[in-house]
Short mmCIF file of C-alpha atoms in Angstrom, two decimals:
data_model
loop_
_atom_site.label_atom_id
_atom_site.label_comp_id
_atom_site.label_asym_id
_atom_site.label_seq_id
_atom_site.Cartn_x
_atom_site.Cartn_y
_atom_site.Cartn_z
CA MET A 1 75.04 -22.15 -20.57
CA ARG A 2 72.77 -25.32 -20.81
CA THR A 3 71.21 -24.60 -17.34
CA PHE A 4 70.69 -21.03 -18.11
CA LYS A 5 68.51 -22.20 -20.87
CA ARG A 6 66.43 -24.43 -18.74
CA SER A 7 65.58 -21.86 -16.38
CA TYR A 8 63.81 -20.09 -19.23
CA TRP A 9 61.05 -22.85 -18.88
CA ALA A 10 59.77 -20.85 -15.74
CA LEU A 11 58.96 -17.78 -18.24
CA PRO A 12 55.58 -18.72 -19.44
CA TYR A 13 54.63 -19.31 -15.80
CA LEU A 14 55.90 -16.04 -14.61
CA ILE A 15 53.94 -14.33 -17.29
CA PHE A 16 50.68 -16.32 -16.40
CA MET A 17 51.27 -15.34 -12.69
CA LEU A 18 51.83 -11.85 -13.47
CA LEU A 19 48.58 -11.86 -15.55
CA PHE A 20 46.29 -13.72 -13.44
CA VAL A 21 47.68 -13.58 -9.89
CA ALA A 22 49.66 -10.26 -9.56
CA LEU A 23 47.65 -8.02 -11.88
CA PRO A 24 44.25 -9.16 -10.25
CA LEU A 25 45.53 -8.16 -6.81
CA VAL A 26 46.63 -4.85 -8.17
CA MET A 27 43.21 -4.33 -9.73
CA ILE A 28 41.52 -4.78 -6.37
CA ALA A 29 43.54 -2.05 -5.07
CA VAL A 30 42.90 0.20 -8.12
CA TYR A 31 39.08 -0.31 -7.72
CA ALA A 32 39.27 0.16 -4.02
CA PHE A 33 40.63 3.57 -4.44
CA THR A 34 38.51 4.79 -7.40
CA ASP A 35 34.82 5.39 -7.64
CA SER A 36 32.50 3.85 -10.47
CA SER A 37 33.57 6.51 -12.92
CA GLY A 38 37.09 5.61 -12.38
CA ALA A 39 38.15 8.66 -10.57
CA PHE A 40 40.47 8.72 -7.36
CA THR A 41 38.62 8.68 -4.21
CA LEU A 42 38.98 7.48 -0.43
CA ALA A 43 35.26 7.33 -0.26
CA ASN A 44 35.15 3.42 -0.42
CA PHE A 45 37.24 3.52 2.94
CA THR A 46 35.47 6.35 4.70
CA ARG A 47 32.06 4.66 3.95
CA PHE A 48 33.38 1.48 5.42
CA PHE A 49 34.58 2.96 8.49
CA THR A 50 31.57 5.07 9.04
CA THR A 51 28.97 2.38 8.20
CA ALA A 52 27.93 0.84 11.63
CA GLU A 53 26.54 -2.31 10.19
CA ASP A 54 29.68 -3.12 8.34
CA LEU A 55 31.96 -2.25 10.98
CA HIS A 56 29.81 -4.38 13.38
CA THR A 57 30.24 -7.25 10.92
CA PHE A 58 33.93 -6.62 10.83
CA ALA A 59 34.52 -6.90 14.53
CA TYR A 60 32.12 -9.81 14.71
CA SER A 61 33.94 -11.79 12.06
CA ILE A 62 37.33 -11.05 14.00
CA GLU A 63 35.66 -12.42 17.14
CA ILE A 64 34.32 -15.44 15.47
CA SER A 65 37.61 -16.10 14.02
CA ILE A 66 39.38 -15.82 17.28
CA ILE A 67 36.82 -18.20 19.07
CA THR A 68 37.08 -20.78 16.27
CA THR A 69 41.00 -20.56 16.22
CA LEU A 70 41.17 -20.97 20.04
CA LEU A 71 38.64 -23.67 20.14
CA CYS A 72 40.51 -25.59 17.27
CA LEU A 73 43.88 -25.00 19.23
CA LEU A 74 42.32 -26.45 22.49
CA LEU A 75 40.92 -29.36 20.79
CA GLY A 76 43.68 -29.99 18.15
CA TYR A 77 46.81 -29.61 20.32
CA PRO A 78 46.02 -32.65 22.50
CA ALA A 79 45.09 -34.68 19.50
CA ALA A 80 48.16 -33.81 17.75
CA TRP A 81 50.24 -34.67 20.88
CA ILE A 82 48.43 -38.12 21.30
CA LEU A 83 49.08 -38.87 17.52
CA SER A 84 52.64 -37.97 17.67
CA ASN A 85 53.05 -40.22 20.68
CA SER A 86 51.34 -43.35 19.24
CA SER A 87 53.26 -45.83 17.22
CA LEU A 88 54.25 -44.52 13.80
CA ASN A 89 52.19 -46.78 11.49
CA ARG A 90 49.02 -46.36 13.40
CA SER A 91 49.32 -42.66 13.84
CA LYS A 92 49.88 -42.13 10.11
CA VAL A 93 46.67 -43.87 9.14
CA THR A 94 44.72 -41.79 11.88
CA VAL A 95 46.30 -38.60 10.71
CA MET A 96 45.26 -39.35 7.42
CA LEU A 97 41.69 -40.07 8.75
CA PHE A 98 41.78 -36.36 10.21
CA ILE A 99 42.86 -35.06 6.97
CA LEU A 100 40.18 -36.80 4.74
CA PRO A 101 37.15 -34.87 5.48
CA MET A 102 39.10 -31.54 4.29
CA TRP A 103 39.09 -32.91 0.92
CA ILE A 104 35.23 -32.84 0.69
CA ASN A 105 33.80 -29.95 -0.67
CA MET A 106 33.38 -27.31 2.18
CA LEU A 107 29.77 -26.73 1.16
CA ILE A 108 28.90 -30.31 1.21
CA ARG A 109 30.50 -30.57 4.70
CA THR A 110 28.55 -27.50 5.85
CA LEU A 111 25.26 -28.86 4.55
CA ALA A 112 26.11 -32.22 6.29
CA THR A 113 26.66 -30.05 9.36
CA VAL A 114 23.02 -28.55 8.76
CA ALA A 115 21.78 -31.97 8.62
CA LEU A 116 23.69 -33.00 11.73
CA PHE A 117 21.93 -30.04 13.57
CA ASP A 118 18.45 -30.94 12.18
CA PHE A 119 18.90 -34.52 12.97
CA LEU A 120 19.77 -33.81 16.87
CA ARG A 121 16.86 -31.15 16.58
CA LEU A 122 19.39 -28.36 17.72
CA PRO A 123 18.74 -24.81 16.44
CA LEU A 124 20.83 -23.29 13.75
CA GLY A 125 22.62 -19.91 14.67
CA GLU A 126 25.78 -18.86 16.24
CA GLY A 127 26.29 -22.26 17.97
CA ALA A 128 26.00 -24.14 14.92
CA LEU A 129 28.17 -21.49 13.04
CA ILE A 130 31.16 -22.14 15.43
CA PHE A 131 30.46 -25.87 15.43
CA GLY A 132 30.75 -25.75 11.58
CA MET A 133 33.93 -23.74 11.64
CA VAL A 134 35.66 -25.78 14.16
CA TYR A 135 34.34 -28.87 12.09
CA ASN A 136 35.62 -27.67 8.89
CA PHE A 137 39.04 -26.30 9.99
CA LEU A 138 40.28 -28.42 13.00
CA PRO A 139 42.42 -30.72 10.57
CA PHE A 140 44.40 -27.40 9.45
CA MET A 141 45.31 -26.98 13.18
CA ILE A 142 46.07 -30.72 13.97
CA TYR A 143 48.42 -31.61 11.10
CA PRO A 144 51.15 -28.77 11.41
CA ILE A 145 51.19 -29.19 15.28
CA TYR A 146 51.42 -33.00 14.62
CA ASN A 147 54.22 -32.43 12.14
CA THR A 148 56.48 -30.44 14.37
CA LEU A 149 55.71 -32.67 17.26
CA ASN A 150 56.68 -35.66 14.97
CA LYS A 151 59.90 -34.29 14.10
CA MET A 152 60.82 -33.15 17.72
CA ASP A 153 63.63 -34.85 19.14
CA LYS A 154 61.99 -37.06 21.73
CA SER A 155 65.28 -37.63 23.78
CA LEU A 156 64.97 -33.94 25.05
CA VAL A 157 61.82 -34.94 26.83
CA GLU A 158 63.38 -38.06 28.16
CA ALA A 159 66.39 -36.06 29.27
CA ALA A 160 64.29 -33.50 31.09
CA GLN A 161 62.36 -36.48 32.87
CA ASP A 162 65.60 -38.06 33.90
CA LEU A 163 66.75 -34.75 35.35
CA GLY A 164 63.52 -34.83 37.64
CA ALA A 165 61.16 -32.73 35.72
CA SER A 166 57.42 -33.06 36.51
CA PRO A 167 55.09 -33.95 33.53
CA VAL A 168 53.77 -30.20 33.71
CA LYS A 169 57.26 -28.80 33.55
CA VAL A 170 58.36 -31.30 30.63
CA PHE A 171 55.40 -29.86 28.74
CA THR A 172 55.66 -26.11 29.31
CA LYS A 173 59.59 -26.07 29.07
CA ILE A 174 60.21 -28.76 26.53
CA THR A 175 57.22 -29.91 24.21
CA LEU A 176 55.40 -26.52 23.98
CA PRO A 177 58.27 -24.17 23.04
CA LEU A 178 59.59 -26.70 20.54
CA SER A 179 56.11 -26.92 18.95
CA LYS A 180 55.64 -23.26 18.66
CA SER A 181 56.24 -23.10 14.95
CA GLY A 182 53.59 -25.76 14.24
CA VAL A 183 51.04 -24.01 16.41
CA MET A 184 51.74 -20.76 14.60
CA SER A 185 51.20 -22.45 11.20
CA GLY A 186 48.02 -24.12 12.67
CA ILE A 187 46.68 -20.53 13.97
CA MET A 188 47.33 -19.21 10.52
CA MET A 189 45.67 -21.96 8.69
CA VAL A 190 42.63 -21.66 10.81
CA SER A 191 42.30 -18.00 11.30
CA MET A 192 42.78 -17.11 7.49
CA PRO A 193 39.89 -19.07 6.10
CA THR A 194 37.75 -18.31 9.26
CA ILE A 195 37.97 -14.57 8.35
CA SER A 196 37.13 -14.83 4.67
CA THR A 197 34.49 -17.51 4.57
CA PHE A 198 31.05 -16.53 3.67
CA ALA A 199 28.87 -19.69 2.76
CA ILE A 200 29.40 -21.32 5.98
CA SER A 201 27.82 -18.52 8.05
CA GLU A 202 25.00 -18.17 5.42
CA LEU A 203 24.02 -21.77 5.58
CA LEU A 204 24.42 -22.29 9.28
CA THR A 205 22.77 -19.40 10.50
CA LEU A 206 19.91 -19.41 8.03
CA ASN A 207 21.43 -15.95 6.82
CA LYS A 208 20.91 -14.36 10.28
CA VAL A 209 24.69 -13.80 11.15
CA LYS A 210 26.78 -11.86 8.60
CA LEU A 211 30.56 -12.28 8.22
CA LEU A 212 32.87 -10.08 6.45
CA GLY A 213 33.04 -12.35 3.46
CA THR A 214 29.39 -12.06 3.04
CA THR A 215 29.63 -8.26 2.99
CA ILE A 216 32.07 -8.46 0.22
CA GLN A 217 30.20 -10.91 -1.59
CA GLU A 218 26.90 -9.05 -1.41
CA ASN A 219 28.59 -5.89 -2.62
CA ILE A 220 30.01 -7.55 -5.54
CA ASN A 221 26.82 -9.37 -6.46
CA ASN A 222 25.00 -5.89 -6.34
CA GLY A 223 27.24 -4.17 -8.72
CA MET A 224 29.30 -2.18 -5.93
CA TRP A 225 32.46 -3.41 -7.31
CA ASN A 226 34.58 -0.56 -5.73
CA TYR A 227 33.11 -0.74 -2.23
CA GLY A 228 33.61 -4.60 -2.51
CA ALA A 229 37.21 -4.28 -3.54
CA ALA A 230 37.82 -1.79 -0.77
CA ILE A 231 36.55 -4.06 1.91
CA ALA A 232 38.62 -7.13 0.03
CA LEU A 233 41.72 -4.84 0.24
CA ILE A 234 41.14 -4.33 4.06
CA MET A 235 40.81 -8.07 4.42
CA LEU A 236 43.89 -8.62 2.34
CA VAL A 237 45.92 -6.07 4.32
CA ILE A 238 44.93 -7.86 7.57
CA ILE A 239 45.75 -11.16 6.16
CA GLY A 240 49.17 -9.72 5.02
CA ILE A 241 50.29 -8.29 8.27
CA THR A 242 49.36 -11.45 10.20
CA THR A 243 51.35 -13.46 7.59
CA LEU A 244 54.42 -11.24 7.83
CA PHE A 245 54.08 -11.29 11.70
CA SER A 246 54.01 -14.94 12.04
CA GLU A 247 56.52 -15.53 9.11
CA GLY A 248 59.56 -15.69 11.51
CA GLU A 249 57.79 -18.23 13.61
CA ARG A 250 56.60 -20.50 10.95
CA GLU A 251 58.54 -23.40 9.64
CA ASN A 252 58.07 -24.03 5.95
CA GLU A 253 55.30 -26.59 5.68
CA SER A 254 54.91 -26.26 1.95
CA GLY A 255 53.65 -29.26 0.21
CA GLY A 256 53.03 -31.08 3.58
CA LEU A 257 49.44 -31.69 3.34
CA LEU A 258 49.65 -35.07 1.74
CA MET B 1 44.11 -46.04 31.63
CA LYS B 2 45.88 -43.17 30.29
CA LYS B 3 46.40 -44.55 26.97
CA PHE B 4 42.67 -45.70 26.94
CA LEU B 5 41.56 -41.97 27.47
CA ALA B 6 43.92 -40.70 24.88
CA GLN B 7 42.43 -43.12 22.32
CA SER B 8 38.75 -42.29 23.12
CA TYR B 9 39.55 -38.72 22.74
CA ILE B 10 40.85 -39.15 19.29
CA TRP B 11 38.08 -41.26 18.31
CA LEU B 12 35.67 -38.94 19.79
CA LEU B 13 37.08 -36.15 17.64
CA LEU B 14 37.16 -38.42 14.70
CA ALA B 15 33.27 -39.19 15.39
CA MET B 16 32.58 -35.44 15.54
CA LEU B 17 34.45 -34.86 12.16
CA TYR B 18 32.58 -37.74 10.44
CA ALA B 19 29.17 -37.56 12.04
CA PRO B 20 27.74 -35.12 9.11
CA ILE B 21 29.14 -37.14 6.16
CA ILE B 22 27.91 -40.50 7.79
CA ILE B 23 24.34 -39.05 8.20
CA ILE B 24 24.44 -37.86 4.51
CA ALA B 25 25.50 -41.40 3.45
CA ILE B 26 22.89 -43.04 5.68
CA TYR B 27 20.11 -40.66 4.19
CA SER B 28 21.21 -41.32 0.66
CA PHE B 29 19.68 -44.77 1.04
CA THR B 30 15.89 -43.28 1.60
CA GLU B 31 13.70 -41.45 -0.71
CA ALA B 32 12.49 -38.72 1.62
CA LYS B 33 12.59 -35.22 0.17
CA VAL B 34 13.82 -33.53 3.29
CA LEU B 35 17.00 -34.78 4.94
CA GLY B 36 16.43 -36.23 8.41
CA ASN B 37 13.11 -37.80 7.44
CA TRP B 38 13.56 -41.76 7.11
CA THR B 39 10.96 -43.33 4.76
CA GLY B 40 12.51 -46.70 4.57
CA PHE B 41 15.37 -48.19 2.80
CA SER B 42 15.42 -47.59 -0.81
CA LEU B 43 17.99 -47.42 -3.78
CA GLU B 44 15.75 -44.95 -5.57
CA LEU B 45 18.19 -42.09 -5.36
CA TYR B 46 21.08 -44.03 -6.70
CA LYS B 47 18.93 -45.34 -9.62
CA ASN B 48 18.05 -41.65 -10.33
CA VAL B 49 21.76 -40.81 -10.44
CA PHE B 50 22.82 -43.51 -12.72
CA GLY B 51 19.67 -43.97 -14.66
CA GLY B 52 19.44 -40.44 -16.05
CA GLY B 53 16.62 -39.38 -13.55
CA LEU B 54 18.43 -36.36 -12.70
CA ASN B 55 16.97 -32.91 -13.78
CA SER B 56 19.08 -31.46 -16.52
CA SER B 57 20.73 -28.59 -14.88
CA LEU B 58 22.18 -30.79 -12.16
CA MET B 59 23.41 -33.33 -14.88
CA LYS B 60 24.96 -30.31 -16.61
CA ALA B 61 26.57 -29.04 -13.46
CA ILE B 62 28.26 -32.44 -12.90
CA GLN B 63 29.40 -32.63 -16.30
CA ASN B 64 30.95 -29.06 -16.09
CA THR B 65 32.71 -29.90 -12.62
CA LEU B 66 34.31 -33.04 -14.16
CA SER B 67 35.15 -31.49 -17.32
CA ILE B 68 36.71 -28.35 -15.77
CA GLY B 69 38.37 -30.56 -13.27
CA ILE B 70 40.06 -32.62 -15.93
CA LEU B 71 41.17 -29.81 -18.15
CA ALA B 72 42.34 -27.74 -15.33
CA ALA B 73 44.31 -30.57 -14.06
CA LEU B 74 45.72 -31.28 -17.50
CA LEU B 75 46.53 -27.79 -18.10
CA SER B 76 48.07 -27.01 -14.68
CA THR B 77 50.19 -30.31 -14.89
CA MET B 78 51.58 -29.32 -18.08
CA LEU B 79 52.25 -25.67 -17.13
CA GLY B 80 53.35 -27.01 -13.64
CA THR B 81 55.95 -29.57 -14.91
CA VAL B 82 57.56 -27.10 -17.21
CA SER B 83 57.66 -24.43 -14.60
CA ALA B 84 59.11 -26.62 -12.13
CA ILE B 85 61.75 -27.53 -14.31
CA GLY B 86 62.57 -23.79 -14.84
CA ILE B 87 62.26 -22.89 -11.11
CA HIS B 88 64.65 -25.79 -10.21
CA ASN B 89 67.29 -24.29 -12.53
CA LEU B 90 66.85 -20.65 -11.26
CA TYR B 91 69.15 -19.37 -8.44
CA GLY B 92 69.27 -16.40 -5.99
CA ARG B 93 66.70 -13.72 -6.42
CA LYS B 94 65.31 -14.97 -9.45
CA ARG B 95 64.16 -18.25 -7.71
CA LYS B 96 62.98 -16.23 -4.64
CA VAL B 97 60.71 -14.15 -6.81
CA MET B 98 59.16 -17.09 -8.51
CA THR B 99 58.47 -19.04 -5.24
CA PHE B 100 57.21 -15.81 -3.78
CA LEU B 101 54.75 -15.55 -6.70
CA ASN B 102 53.89 -19.12 -6.56
CA ASP B 103 53.04 -18.95 -2.80
CA ILE B 104 50.62 -16.24 -3.36
CA PRO B 105 47.55 -18.46 -4.67
CA MET B 106 48.16 -20.69 -1.70
CA LEU B 107 48.18 -18.19 0.80
CA ASN B 108 45.31 -16.10 -0.64
CA PRO B 109 41.98 -16.79 0.75
CA ASP B 110 39.76 -18.22 -2.13
CA ILE B 111 37.28 -15.28 -1.90
CA ILE B 112 40.27 -12.93 -2.48
CA THR B 113 41.37 -15.11 -5.43
CA GLY B 114 37.82 -15.07 -6.82
CA ILE B 115 37.19 -11.53 -6.41
CA SER B 116 40.58 -10.50 -7.67
CA LEU B 117 39.99 -12.42 -10.94
CA PHE B 118 36.25 -11.25 -11.09
CA ILE B 119 37.57 -7.54 -11.05
CA LEU B 120 40.33 -8.20 -13.62
CA PHE B 121 37.72 -9.79 -16.03
CA ILE B 122 35.29 -6.90 -15.77
CA ALA B 123 38.05 -4.40 -16.06
CA VAL B 124 39.02 -5.79 -19.32
CA GLY B 125 35.76 -6.59 -20.36
CA VAL B 126 35.90 -10.35 -21.01
CA SER B 127 32.61 -11.87 -20.54
CA GLN B 128 32.72 -14.56 -17.87
CA GLY B 129 31.98 -18.33 -18.19
CA TYR B 130 33.55 -21.68 -18.90
CA THR B 131 36.92 -20.27 -19.96
CA THR B 132 37.31 -17.80 -17.06
CA ILE B 133 36.48 -20.49 -14.44
CA LEU B 134 39.16 -22.61 -16.24
CA ILE B 135 41.83 -19.93 -16.14
CA ALA B 136 40.91 -19.52 -12.52
CA HIS B 137 41.39 -22.94 -11.54
CA VAL B 138 44.69 -23.37 -13.33
CA SER B 139 45.84 -20.26 -11.50
CA PHE B 140 45.30 -21.93 -8.15
CA CYS B 141 46.16 -25.42 -9.04
CA THR B 142 49.64 -24.92 -10.75
CA PRO B 143 51.18 -23.81 -7.37
CA TYR B 144 50.43 -27.31 -5.93
CA VAL B 145 51.58 -29.14 -9.05
CA ILE B 146 54.87 -27.31 -8.82
CA LEU B 147 55.22 -28.05 -5.12
CA SER B 148 54.70 -31.76 -5.74
CA ILE B 149 57.31 -31.99 -8.46
CA LEU B 150 59.99 -29.76 -7.01
CA PRO B 151 61.02 -32.05 -4.35
CA LYS B 152 61.35 -35.00 -6.98
CA LEU B 153 63.72 -32.76 -8.88
CA ARG B 154 65.88 -32.00 -5.96
CA GLN B 155 66.04 -35.94 -5.43
CA LEU B 156 67.46 -36.44 -8.99
CA PRO B 157 71.03 -37.55 -8.98
CA ALA B 158 73.30 -34.42 -10.04
CA ASN B 159 74.32 -34.11 -13.66
CA THR B 160 72.47 -36.93 -15.14
CA TYR B 161 70.84 -34.49 -17.67
CA GLU B 162 74.32 -33.22 -18.66
CA ALA B 163 75.65 -36.82 -18.68
CA ALA B 164 72.89 -37.85 -21.22
CA LEU B 165 73.74 -34.63 -23.42
CA ASP B 166 77.46 -35.63 -23.24
CA LEU B 167 76.43 -39.15 -24.53
CA GLY B 168 74.97 -37.48 -27.54
CA ALA B 169 71.48 -37.09 -26.46
CA THR B 170 69.50 -34.26 -27.65
CA PRO B 171 67.96 -31.73 -24.79
CA ALA B 172 64.67 -33.03 -25.83
CA GLN B 173 65.75 -36.63 -25.70
CA ALA B 174 67.43 -35.96 -22.32
CA MET B 175 64.21 -34.32 -20.89
CA ARG B 176 62.03 -37.26 -22.10
CA LYS B 177 64.12 -40.16 -21.31
CA ILE B 178 66.08 -38.80 -18.03
CA ILE B 179 64.21 -36.15 -16.43
CA ILE B 180 60.53 -36.82 -16.88
CA PRO B 181 60.42 -40.56 -16.11
CA GLN B 182 62.15 -39.83 -12.71
CA ILE B 183 59.92 -37.09 -11.74
CA LYS B 184 56.91 -38.99 -12.92
CA PRO B 185 55.43 -39.75 -9.43
CA GLY B 186 55.64 -36.03 -8.57
CA ILE B 187 53.84 -35.21 -11.88
CA ILE B 188 51.04 -37.75 -11.31
CA SER B 189 50.38 -36.88 -7.59
CA GLY B 190 50.32 -33.12 -8.86
CA PHE B 191 47.69 -34.25 -11.43
CA ILE B 192 45.40 -35.94 -8.98
CA LEU B 193 45.79 -33.05 -6.43
CA ALA B 194 45.09 -30.52 -9.09
CA PHE B 195 41.86 -32.47 -10.02
CA THR B 196 40.54 -32.62 -6.38
CA LEU B 197 41.38 -29.23 -5.86
CA SER B 198 39.35 -28.12 -8.87
CA ILE B 199 36.33 -30.16 -8.25
CA ASP B 200 36.49 -29.06 -4.57
CA ASP B 201 36.34 -25.44 -5.43
CA PHE B 202 33.35 -23.35 -4.61
CA ALA B 203 34.27 -19.53 -4.04
CA VAL B 204 36.64 -19.04 -6.71
CA THR B 205 34.05 -20.65 -9.30
CA LEU B 206 31.30 -18.37 -7.90
CA PHE B 207 32.97 -15.23 -8.68
CA THR B 208 34.39 -16.31 -12.14
CA LYS B 209 31.50 -18.10 -13.58
CA GLY B 210 29.56 -14.98 -14.58
CA ASN B 211 25.85 -14.56 -15.41
CA GLY B 212 25.68 -17.07 -18.34
CA GLY B 213 24.03 -19.63 -16.40
CA ILE B 214 26.90 -22.12 -16.16
CA GLU B 215 27.15 -23.90 -12.95
CA THR B 216 29.62 -26.46 -11.34
CA LEU B 217 28.24 -28.80 -8.59
CA SER B 218 29.34 -26.81 -5.82
CA THR B 219 27.59 -23.56 -7.04
CA TYR B 220 24.60 -25.69 -7.99
CA ILE B 221 24.39 -26.91 -4.52
CA TYR B 222 24.98 -23.37 -3.02
CA ALA B 223 21.97 -22.10 -5.20
CA ASP B 224 19.98 -25.04 -4.21
CA ALA B 225 20.75 -24.66 -0.48
CA ARG B 226 19.93 -21.02 -0.68
CA LYS B 227 16.32 -21.66 -2.15
CA GLY B 228 15.76 -23.92 1.02
CA GLY B 229 15.40 -27.31 -0.27
CA LEU B 230 18.33 -29.64 -1.37
CA THR B 231 17.68 -31.85 -4.25
CA PRO B 232 17.52 -35.28 -2.58
CA GLU B 233 19.84 -36.89 -5.44
CA ILE B 234 22.65 -34.44 -3.86
CA ARG B 235 22.95 -37.17 -1.12
CA PRO B 236 24.07 -40.08 -3.21
CA ILE B 237 26.19 -37.79 -5.16
CA MET B 238 27.86 -36.54 -2.07
CA THR B 239 28.43 -39.89 -0.97
CA LEU B 240 29.84 -40.96 -4.22
CA ILE B 241 32.25 -38.02 -4.21
CA PHE B 242 33.56 -38.85 -0.70
CA ILE B 243 34.23 -42.54 -1.51
CA THR B 244 36.04 -41.25 -4.99
CA VAL B 245 38.08 -38.88 -2.92
CA LEU B 246 38.69 -41.43 -0.34
CA ILE B 247 40.13 -43.89 -3.10
CA LEU B 248 42.04 -41.20 -4.84
CA LEU B 249 43.61 -40.10 -1.55
CA ILE B 250 44.61 -43.66 -0.58
CA ILE B 251 46.32 -44.04 -4.02
CA ILE B 252 48.41 -40.79 -3.53
CA ASN B 253 49.37 -41.92 -0.02
CA ILE B 254 50.22 -45.42 -1.00
CA ARG B 255 52.42 -43.98 -3.70
CA SER B 256 54.16 -41.34 -1.41
CA MET B 257 54.81 -44.17 1.14
CA LYS B 258 56.19 -46.44 -1.65
CA ASN B 259 58.52 -43.60 -2.71
CA THR B 260 59.82 -42.69 0.78
CA LYS B 261 60.54 -46.59 1.14
CA LYS B 262 62.73 -46.46 -1.71
#
């Protein structure tokens, strides 16, 4: 009876969440399927799929997101592997060094990247955008991979070595499969924000390159709420599908960032 | 040799990650209007930050950032603590529903969180400003507070709460004297986490601040950067924020290391 009562303590939060998390998401769907007078319509979606510029932006955002994710994986996996193999105390500090920049405001980090490119007299544009994305999101890739590699039973690697496996074989047959859940988490954590960001592309390409996030923001700013909501819903669906798809592979990393 | 290569790779990546921040920090010690021009060492910008030499809109933005950060952290820590205790005592499907709802703000990209709240506020006709920013921040900070408290609740020895009640404590006493002290580290970490998340936020604030002219530091910087020139005083402010975050993170980590040792 007593425990029953304490469970009621979750009630205010439930109401809060329904009001300010669930309801707003429902409202996105409502606005996406209505016109400005509130009548049901599919026009927002047909407009998106028939506007060449917006479709191009959509495809381009996905392309940039894939490139960024792959680069983060290529750069981040070796780093995570090296960190998981160095002595515990030192690697803990180094991992913290990798996470630290993540806690600096994303805008500030991006403006700092602009400063770096100015400093090195490099032009802003697509190259700067990809560097800025990798710079912003690399820690999100390293951390989950490091975590799974760190928890991995190292004796499996030793056993494979004792049984005569070459280093390449040990990596492809033991280390890589066992770190799959970390890799999946990393891919999720990098690809989600890269698909939705808008300020980074604006600042790093002097507004020459548009990403999907920018399109949404512009429409919302210009009062085209229904159209903006429709694109946001499309983004949400893509993210939802990817999350469901990777859910099985992903280990629960919740609360692990600190 | 192999080890050396591995170490250099790590240092190279770290250099890449820190290069932009270090450049900002270095150029906070010169007066030049444009970042990248070095006009000799000077503490002028720092003097401006602390000596009231900031323009009033930047000053206001900093005050808003701090007050929203503290209020959002306080509110989400209170809400989060109560809810964590509630969720800890839920079982089966109810618990699954709550954890699922709790995960949504963390999985949602911030632009979606921002737009969804924006649409909610215009749909019900609430004028946006300080309060709506605060509500938005509490909504995305609370899940993190809950996640930092739940593990502490799980570590509690079973039935201490019931034992206290059997020994004659009222439920309120048992909560205050038994449960709260033991989960305090989680509550404090949650508070710090919520504070850093709030002052760090940009996208959600941008969509929930309305047109009333209220700015936080990040939306101020965004508007500033869009106009082309960055107020030079932003450089020392960024440097100071970096150092503050550094100190806060070191505190959280030392705390969690101490706890794991126990």
